[in-house]
Amino acid sequence: MGKKANILLIYTGGTIGMVKDYSSGALRAFNFKKLVSNIPELSQLACKIESISFKTPIDSSNMNPSHWASIAEIIEKHYDRYDGFVVLQGSDTMSYSSSALSFMLENLTKPVIFTGSQLPIGDLRTDAKENLITSIQIAALQENNQAVIQEVCLYFEYKLYRANRTTKINAEHFQAFTSINFPALAESGVHLKINRNSLRKNLKHNKFIVHKIMDTNVAIFKLFPGFNRALLRGVLGIPNLKALVLETYGAGNAPTDDWLISDLKEAIGKGLHIVNVTQCSGGSVMMGRYSTSEKLKKLQLINGGDITTEAAITKLMYLLGSGVSHKSFRTIFETSLRGELTQN
Ligand code: ASP
């Protein structure tokens, strides 16, 4: 038998570590140490678990890039001492955080598994225990002295996903996430089935690099029938805006009104990066397929392909924060850096 894996739990907040305040009925965060004592099963796992907690655990709606940087910093500081990391956070913005971390952690050769739950850990019908225990087991998986999972993932309700392919789709069901454009990396049933063909493998000799600067001069504009010019201009005119995710219809389509095309053209001319991302949960942008995307193609909008909005916006923050040149921005965005898009 190999050595016991060392796992670091990073608790940031969220339902998983909450209790009910019975006087008000509201959920509030409790001391993280109680989370471990609430799950005695953890001591049965064949790994050594240590934990670290945000000083003030937060609801994930309050998360921002400075919290992502804190998570990245904790992982960087403890990278050599641990074999895997499990990040506990609320599910509401988990796809954003975990997508962001996938870009911030370059050449990762160890697992970073995000998880949380829909019901508090103390609840009788909680999903927290399974999510936490299996996440730890996955983070501890080793083969030939190497981690089986070498990327940032999200584990929820029996499925392990590549984090930057996920979206939260349900506020009620235990199955809160989906990854329509990329298969699950593992499924937990009676056995833990790993989908080996879909895993990322990083070369050990490539240096692990942590990027902490995320540029937030970005925006998302979702098209809807009837959006008017003033609204678009309001967004395009945001001072210091550097990049925009344009959520288009279907395979990357938009109205063909001249004012829309000329406003986008002017903004691109001034240096704004605009990424075409579909509002559909599945499928891909194919500019030029319909006449309603031909003009966007001519404008040379960046093609988001099958990227999620969560991955697109965090990739923009990362690329802008890394000082990628204007000239190579489009090519780099359209390149899969962490498996976040399907490259044809
Ligand atoms: N509102 C909570 C949060 O995102 C929901 C959850 O924990 O899943 O922090």
Coordinates of C-alpha atoms and ligand atoms in Angstrom, one line a residue:
M1 CA 0.0 0.0 0.0
G2 CA 1.2 3.5 -0.9
K3 CA 1.6 6.3 1.6
K4 CA -1.5 8.1 3.0
A5 CA -2.4 11.1 0.9
N6 CA -2.3 14.5 2.6
I7 CA -5.4 16.6 1.9
L8 CA -6.0 20.2 2.7
L9 CA -9.6 21.4 3.1
I10 CA -10.1 25.0 2.4
Y11 CA -13.3 26.3 3.9
T12 CA -14.5 29.6 2.4
G13 CA -18.2 29.5 3.5
G14 CA -21.5 28.4 2.0
T15 CA -24.3 26.2 3.0
I16 CA -22.1 23.2 3.6
G17 CA -20.8 24.8 6.8
M18 CA -24.0 26.5 7.9
V19 CA -26.4 25.9 10.8
K20 CA -29.9 27.2 11.2
D21 CA -30.5 30.0 13.6
Y22 CA -33.7 28.6 15.1
S23 CA -34.8 32.0 16.5
S24 CA -34.8 33.7 13.1
G25 CA -34.9 30.7 10.8
A26 CA -31.9 32.1 8.8
L27 CA -28.8 30.1 7.9
R28 CA -25.5 31.4 9.2
A29 CA -22.0 30.2 9.0
F30 CA -20.5 28.4 12.0
N31 CA -17.0 27.6 13.1
F32 CA -15.3 25.4 10.6
K33 CA -13.9 23.0 13.2
K34 CA -17.4 21.9 13.9
L35 CA -17.7 20.8 10.2
V36 CA -15.1 18.1 10.8
S37 CA -16.6 17.0 14.1
N38 CA -20.0 16.8 12.4
I39 CA -18.6 14.1 10.0
P40 CA -16.9 11.4 12.1
E41 CA -16.8 9.3 8.9
L42 CA -13.9 11.5 7.8
S43 CA -11.6 9.8 10.2
Q44 CA -12.2 6.5 8.4
L45 CA -10.8 7.8 5.1
A46 CA -7.3 6.5 4.2
C47 CA -5.8 10.0 4.1
K48 CA -4.6 12.7 6.4
I49 CA -6.9 15.7 6.4
E50 CA -6.0 19.1 7.6
S51 CA -8.1 22.2 7.2
I52 CA -7.8 25.9 6.9
S53 CA -10.7 28.4 7.0
F54 CA -11.4 31.9 5.8
K55 CA -11.4 34.1 8.9
T56 CA -14.9 35.2 8.0
P57 CA -16.7 32.5 6.0
I58 CA -18.8 34.0 3.3
D59 CA -21.9 33.3 1.2
S60 CA -20.5 32.8 -2.2
S61 CA -22.5 35.7 -3.6
N62 CA -20.0 37.9 -1.8
M63 CA -17.1 36.3 -3.5
N64 CA -14.9 38.4 -5.8
P65 CA -11.5 38.0 -7.4
S66 CA -9.7 39.0 -4.2
H67 CA -11.2 35.9 -2.6
W68 CA -10.1 33.8 -5.5
A69 CA -6.6 35.2 -5.0
S70 CA -6.8 34.2 -1.4
I71 CA -7.7 30.6 -2.4
A72 CA -4.8 30.6 -4.9
E73 CA -2.4 31.9 -2.3
I74 CA -3.4 29.2 0.2
I75 CA -2.8 26.5 -2.5
E76 CA 0.5 28.1 -3.5
K77 CA 1.7 28.2 0.1
H78 CA 0.8 24.6 0.8
Y79 CA 1.3 23.1 -2.7
D80 CA 4.4 21.0 -1.8
R81 CA 3.0 19.7 1.5
Y82 CA -0.3 18.3 0.3
D83 CA -1.3 15.8 -2.4
G84 CA -4.7 17.3 -3.0
F85 CA -6.9 20.3 -2.2
V86 CA -10.7 20.4 -1.5
V87 CA -12.2 23.9 -1.6
L88 CA -15.6 24.2 0.2
Q89 CA -17.7 27.1 -1.0
G90 CA -21.3 28.0 -1.7
S91 CA -22.6 26.7 -4.9
D92 CA -24.1 30.0 -6.2
T93 CA -20.8 31.3 -7.7
M94 CA -18.9 28.1 -7.6
S95 CA -18.6 27.8 -11.4
Y96 CA -17.1 31.3 -11.5
S97 CA -14.6 30.7 -8.7
S98 CA -13.5 27.3 -9.9
S99 CA -13.2 28.5 -13.5
A100 CA -11.1 31.4 -12.3
L101 CA -8.9 29.1 -10.3
S102 CA -8.4 26.8 -13.3
F103 CA -6.8 29.8 -15.1
M104 CA -4.9 31.1 -12.0
L105 CA -3.2 27.8 -11.3
E106 CA -1.0 27.0 -14.3
N107 CA 0.7 23.6 -14.7
L108 CA -1.2 22.1 -11.9
T109 CA -0.2 18.5 -11.2
K110 CA -2.4 18.0 -8.2
P111 CA -6.2 17.9 -7.8
V112 CA -8.1 21.0 -6.7
I113 CA -11.7 19.9 -6.1
F114 CA -14.5 22.5 -5.4
T115 CA -17.5 21.3 -3.6
G116 CA -20.4 22.5 -1.5
S117 CA -24.0 21.4 -0.8
Q118 CA -27.6 22.4 -1.2
L119 CA -28.5 21.5 2.4
P120 CA -26.4 22.3 5.5
I121 CA -24.1 19.7 6.9
G122 CA -26.3 19.3 10.0
D123 CA -29.5 18.7 8.1
L124 CA -31.0 15.2 8.3
R125 CA -31.3 14.9 4.5
T126 CA -28.0 16.7 3.7
D127 CA -26.1 16.2 0.5
A128 CA -23.0 17.7 2.2
K129 CA -21.6 14.5 3.5
E130 CA -21.5 12.6 0.2
N131 CA -20.1 15.6 -1.6
L132 CA -17.4 16.2 0.9
I133 CA -16.4 12.6 1.5
T134 CA -16.2 11.7 -2.2
S135 CA -14.4 14.9 -3.0
I136 CA -11.7 14.0 -0.5
Q137 CA -11.5 10.5 -1.8
I138 CA -11.0 11.8 -5.4
A139 CA -8.4 14.4 -4.2
A140 CA -6.5 11.5 -2.6
L141 CA -6.4 9.2 -5.7
Q142 CA -2.8 8.4 -6.6
E143 CA -1.3 6.1 -9.2
N144 CA 2.4 5.5 -9.8
N145 CA 3.1 8.2 -7.2
Q146 CA 1.2 10.7 -9.2
A147 CA -2.2 12.3 -8.7
V148 CA -4.9 10.8 -10.9
I149 CA -6.7 14.2 -11.2
Q150 CA -4.4 17.0 -12.1
E151 CA -6.8 19.9 -12.7
V152 CA -9.4 22.1 -11.1
C153 CA -12.7 20.2 -10.8
L154 CA -16.1 20.6 -9.3
Y155 CA -17.8 17.7 -7.5
F156 CA -21.5 17.7 -6.9
E157 CA -24.2 15.0 -6.5
Y158 CA -22.1 11.9 -7.7
K159 CA -20.4 13.7 -10.5
L160 CA -16.9 15.1 -11.0
Y161 CA -16.7 17.8 -13.7
R162 CA -14.0 19.9 -15.2
A163 CA -14.7 23.1 -13.3
N164 CA -14.4 25.5 -16.2
R165 CA -17.1 23.5 -18.1
T166 CA -19.7 23.8 -15.4
T167 CA -22.8 26.0 -14.8
K168 CA -25.1 26.1 -11.9
I169 CA -28.5 25.2 -13.3
N170 CA -30.7 24.5 -10.3
A171 CA -31.3 26.2 -6.9
E172 CA -33.5 23.3 -5.6
H173 CA -32.2 20.0 -6.8
F174 CA -29.2 18.2 -5.4
Q175 CA -28.0 18.0 -8.9
A176 CA -27.2 21.7 -9.1
F177 CA -24.6 21.7 -11.8
T178 CA -24.2 20.6 -15.4
S179 CA -21.4 20.4 -17.9
I180 CA -23.2 20.0 -21.2
N181 CA -20.3 20.5 -23.6
F182 CA -17.8 18.2 -21.8
P183 CA -18.3 14.7 -20.2
A184 CA -18.1 14.2 -16.5
L185 CA -14.6 13.2 -15.4
A186 CA -15.8 10.7 -12.9
E187 CA -19.0 9.3 -11.6
S188 CA -19.6 7.9 -8.2
G189 CA -21.9 4.9 -7.8
V190 CA -21.1 1.6 -6.1
H191 CA -17.7 2.2 -7.7
L192 CA -15.9 5.4 -8.5
K193 CA -15.7 5.4 -12.3
I194 CA -13.0 7.6 -13.7
N195 CA -13.3 8.7 -17.3
R196 CA -9.6 8.5 -18.0
N197 CA -9.8 9.6 -21.6
S198 CA -11.1 13.0 -20.6
L199 CA -8.5 13.8 -17.9
R200 CA -5.9 16.5 -18.3
K201 CA -2.3 15.6 -17.7
N202 CA 0.3 18.2 -17.0
L203 CA 4.0 17.5 -17.3
K204 CA 5.6 17.4 -13.9
H205 CA 8.7 19.3 -15.1
N206 CA 6.6 22.3 -16.1
K207 CA 6.9 24.8 -13.2
F208 CA 3.7 25.4 -11.2
I209 CA 2.8 29.1 -11.6
V210 CA 0.1 31.0 -9.6
H211 CA -1.5 34.0 -11.2
K212 CA -3.2 36.3 -8.8
I213 CA -4.0 39.4 -10.8
M214 CA -7.5 39.3 -12.3
D215 CA -8.5 42.5 -14.2
T216 CA -12.1 43.3 -13.6
N217 CA -12.6 45.8 -16.4
V218 CA -14.9 43.4 -18.1
A219 CA -18.6 43.1 -18.6
I220 CA -21.3 40.7 -19.9
F221 CA -24.0 41.9 -22.2
K222 CA -26.8 39.4 -22.8
L223 CA -28.9 40.0 -25.9
F224 CA -32.7 39.9 -25.7
P225 CA -35.3 40.7 -28.3
G226 CA -35.9 44.5 -27.9
F227 CA -32.6 45.6 -26.3
N228 CA -32.1 49.2 -27.3
R229 CA -29.1 51.2 -28.5
A230 CA -28.9 53.3 -25.3
L231 CA -28.5 50.2 -23.2
L232 CA -25.7 48.8 -25.4
R233 CA -24.0 52.2 -25.6
G234 CA -24.2 52.4 -21.8
V235 CA -22.3 49.2 -21.6
L236 CA -19.8 50.0 -24.4
G237 CA -19.2 53.4 -22.8
I238 CA -18.2 52.1 -19.4
P239 CA -14.9 53.9 -18.5
N240 CA -11.9 51.7 -18.9
L241 CA -13.8 48.7 -20.2
K242 CA -11.3 46.3 -21.8
A243 CA -13.3 43.2 -22.7
L244 CA -16.9 42.2 -23.1
V245 CA -18.7 38.8 -23.2
L246 CA -21.5 39.2 -25.8
E247 CA -24.1 36.6 -25.0
T248 CA -25.7 36.0 -28.4
Y249 CA -28.5 33.7 -29.6
G250 CA -28.1 30.1 -30.8
A251 CA -24.9 29.5 -32.8
G252 CA -23.7 33.0 -32.1
N253 CA -26.3 35.1 -33.8
A254 CA -27.5 38.7 -33.3
P255 CA -29.8 41.2 -35.0
T256 CA -28.4 42.6 -38.2
D257 CA -29.4 46.3 -37.4
D258 CA -26.8 48.7 -38.7
W259 CA -26.6 50.6 -35.5
L260 CA -25.6 47.5 -33.6
I261 CA -22.9 46.5 -36.0
S262 CA -21.5 50.1 -36.2
D263 CA -21.5 50.5 -32.4
L264 CA -19.6 47.2 -31.9
K265 CA -17.2 48.1 -34.7
E266 CA -16.5 51.5 -33.1
A267 CA -15.9 49.8 -29.7
I268 CA -13.5 47.2 -31.3
G269 CA -11.7 50.0 -33.1
K270 CA -11.1 51.7 -29.7
G271 CA -9.5 48.5 -28.5
L272 CA -12.3 46.6 -26.8
H273 CA -12.1 42.8 -26.9
I274 CA -15.5 41.3 -27.6
V275 CA -16.1 37.6 -27.2
N276 CA -19.1 35.9 -28.9
V277 CA -20.5 33.4 -26.4
T278 CA -23.8 31.6 -27.0
Q279 CA -26.7 32.0 -24.4
C280 CA -27.5 28.3 -25.0
S281 CA -26.3 25.9 -22.3
G282 CA -25.0 23.5 -24.9
G283 CA -23.5 23.7 -28.4
S284 CA -21.1 26.2 -29.9
V285 CA -20.8 29.5 -31.6
M286 CA -20.4 29.1 -35.4
M287 CA -20.0 32.6 -36.8
G288 CA -21.0 32.7 -40.4
R289 CA -23.3 29.7 -40.3
Y290 CA -26.4 32.0 -40.4
S291 CA -26.6 35.4 -42.1
T292 CA -27.3 36.8 -38.6
S293 CA -23.8 36.1 -37.6
E294 CA -22.0 37.0 -40.8
K295 CA -21.6 40.6 -39.8
L296 CA -20.2 39.6 -36.4
K297 CA -17.7 37.4 -38.2
K298 CA -16.6 40.3 -40.4
L299 CA -16.1 42.4 -37.3
Q300 CA -13.7 39.7 -36.2
L301 CA -15.4 39.1 -32.8
I302 CA -13.4 36.6 -30.7
N303 CA -15.0 33.2 -31.2
G304 CA -16.0 31.8 -27.8
G305 CA -16.8 28.4 -29.3
D306 CA -18.4 26.2 -26.7
I307 CA -17.0 28.1 -23.7
T308 CA -19.4 28.8 -20.8
T309 CA -20.1 32.4 -19.8
E310 CA -18.4 31.7 -16.4
A311 CA -15.2 30.5 -18.0
A312 CA -15.3 33.3 -20.6
I313 CA -15.5 36.1 -18.1
T314 CA -12.9 34.7 -15.8
K315 CA -10.6 33.9 -18.8
L316 CA -10.9 37.5 -19.8
M317 CA -10.0 38.7 -16.3
Y318 CA -7.0 36.3 -16.3
L319 CA -5.7 37.3 -19.8
L320 CA -6.1 41.0 -19.1
G321 CA -4.4 40.6 -15.7
S322 CA -1.5 38.7 -17.2
G323 CA -0.8 41.5 -19.6
V324 CA -1.4 39.6 -22.8
S325 CA -0.7 41.8 -25.8
H326 CA -3.6 43.3 -27.8
K327 CA -2.2 41.6 -30.9
S328 CA -2.2 38.0 -29.6
F329 CA -5.3 38.4 -27.3
R330 CA -7.7 36.9 -29.8
T331 CA -5.5 33.9 -30.7
I332 CA -4.9 33.1 -27.0
F333 CA -8.5 33.5 -26.1
E334 CA -9.5 31.1 -28.9
T335 CA -6.9 28.6 -27.7
S336 CA -7.8 26.0 -25.0
L337 CA -5.6 26.8 -22.1
R338 CA -7.1 24.6 -19.4
G339 CA -9.5 22.5 -21.4
E340 CA -12.2 25.2 -21.2
L341 CA -13.2 25.0 -24.8
T342 CA -13.2 22.5 -27.6
Q343 CA -10.7 23.4 -30.2
N344 CA -11.4 22.3 -33.7
Ligands
ASP1 N1 -26.1 31.0 -1.0 C1 -25.2 29.8 -0.8 C2 -23.8 30.2 -1.3 O1 -23.6 30.2 -2.5 C3 -25.7 28.6 -1.5 C4 -24.8 27.4 -1.3 O2 -24.1 27.3 -0.3 O3 -24.9 26.5 -2.1 O4 -22.9 30.6 -0.6

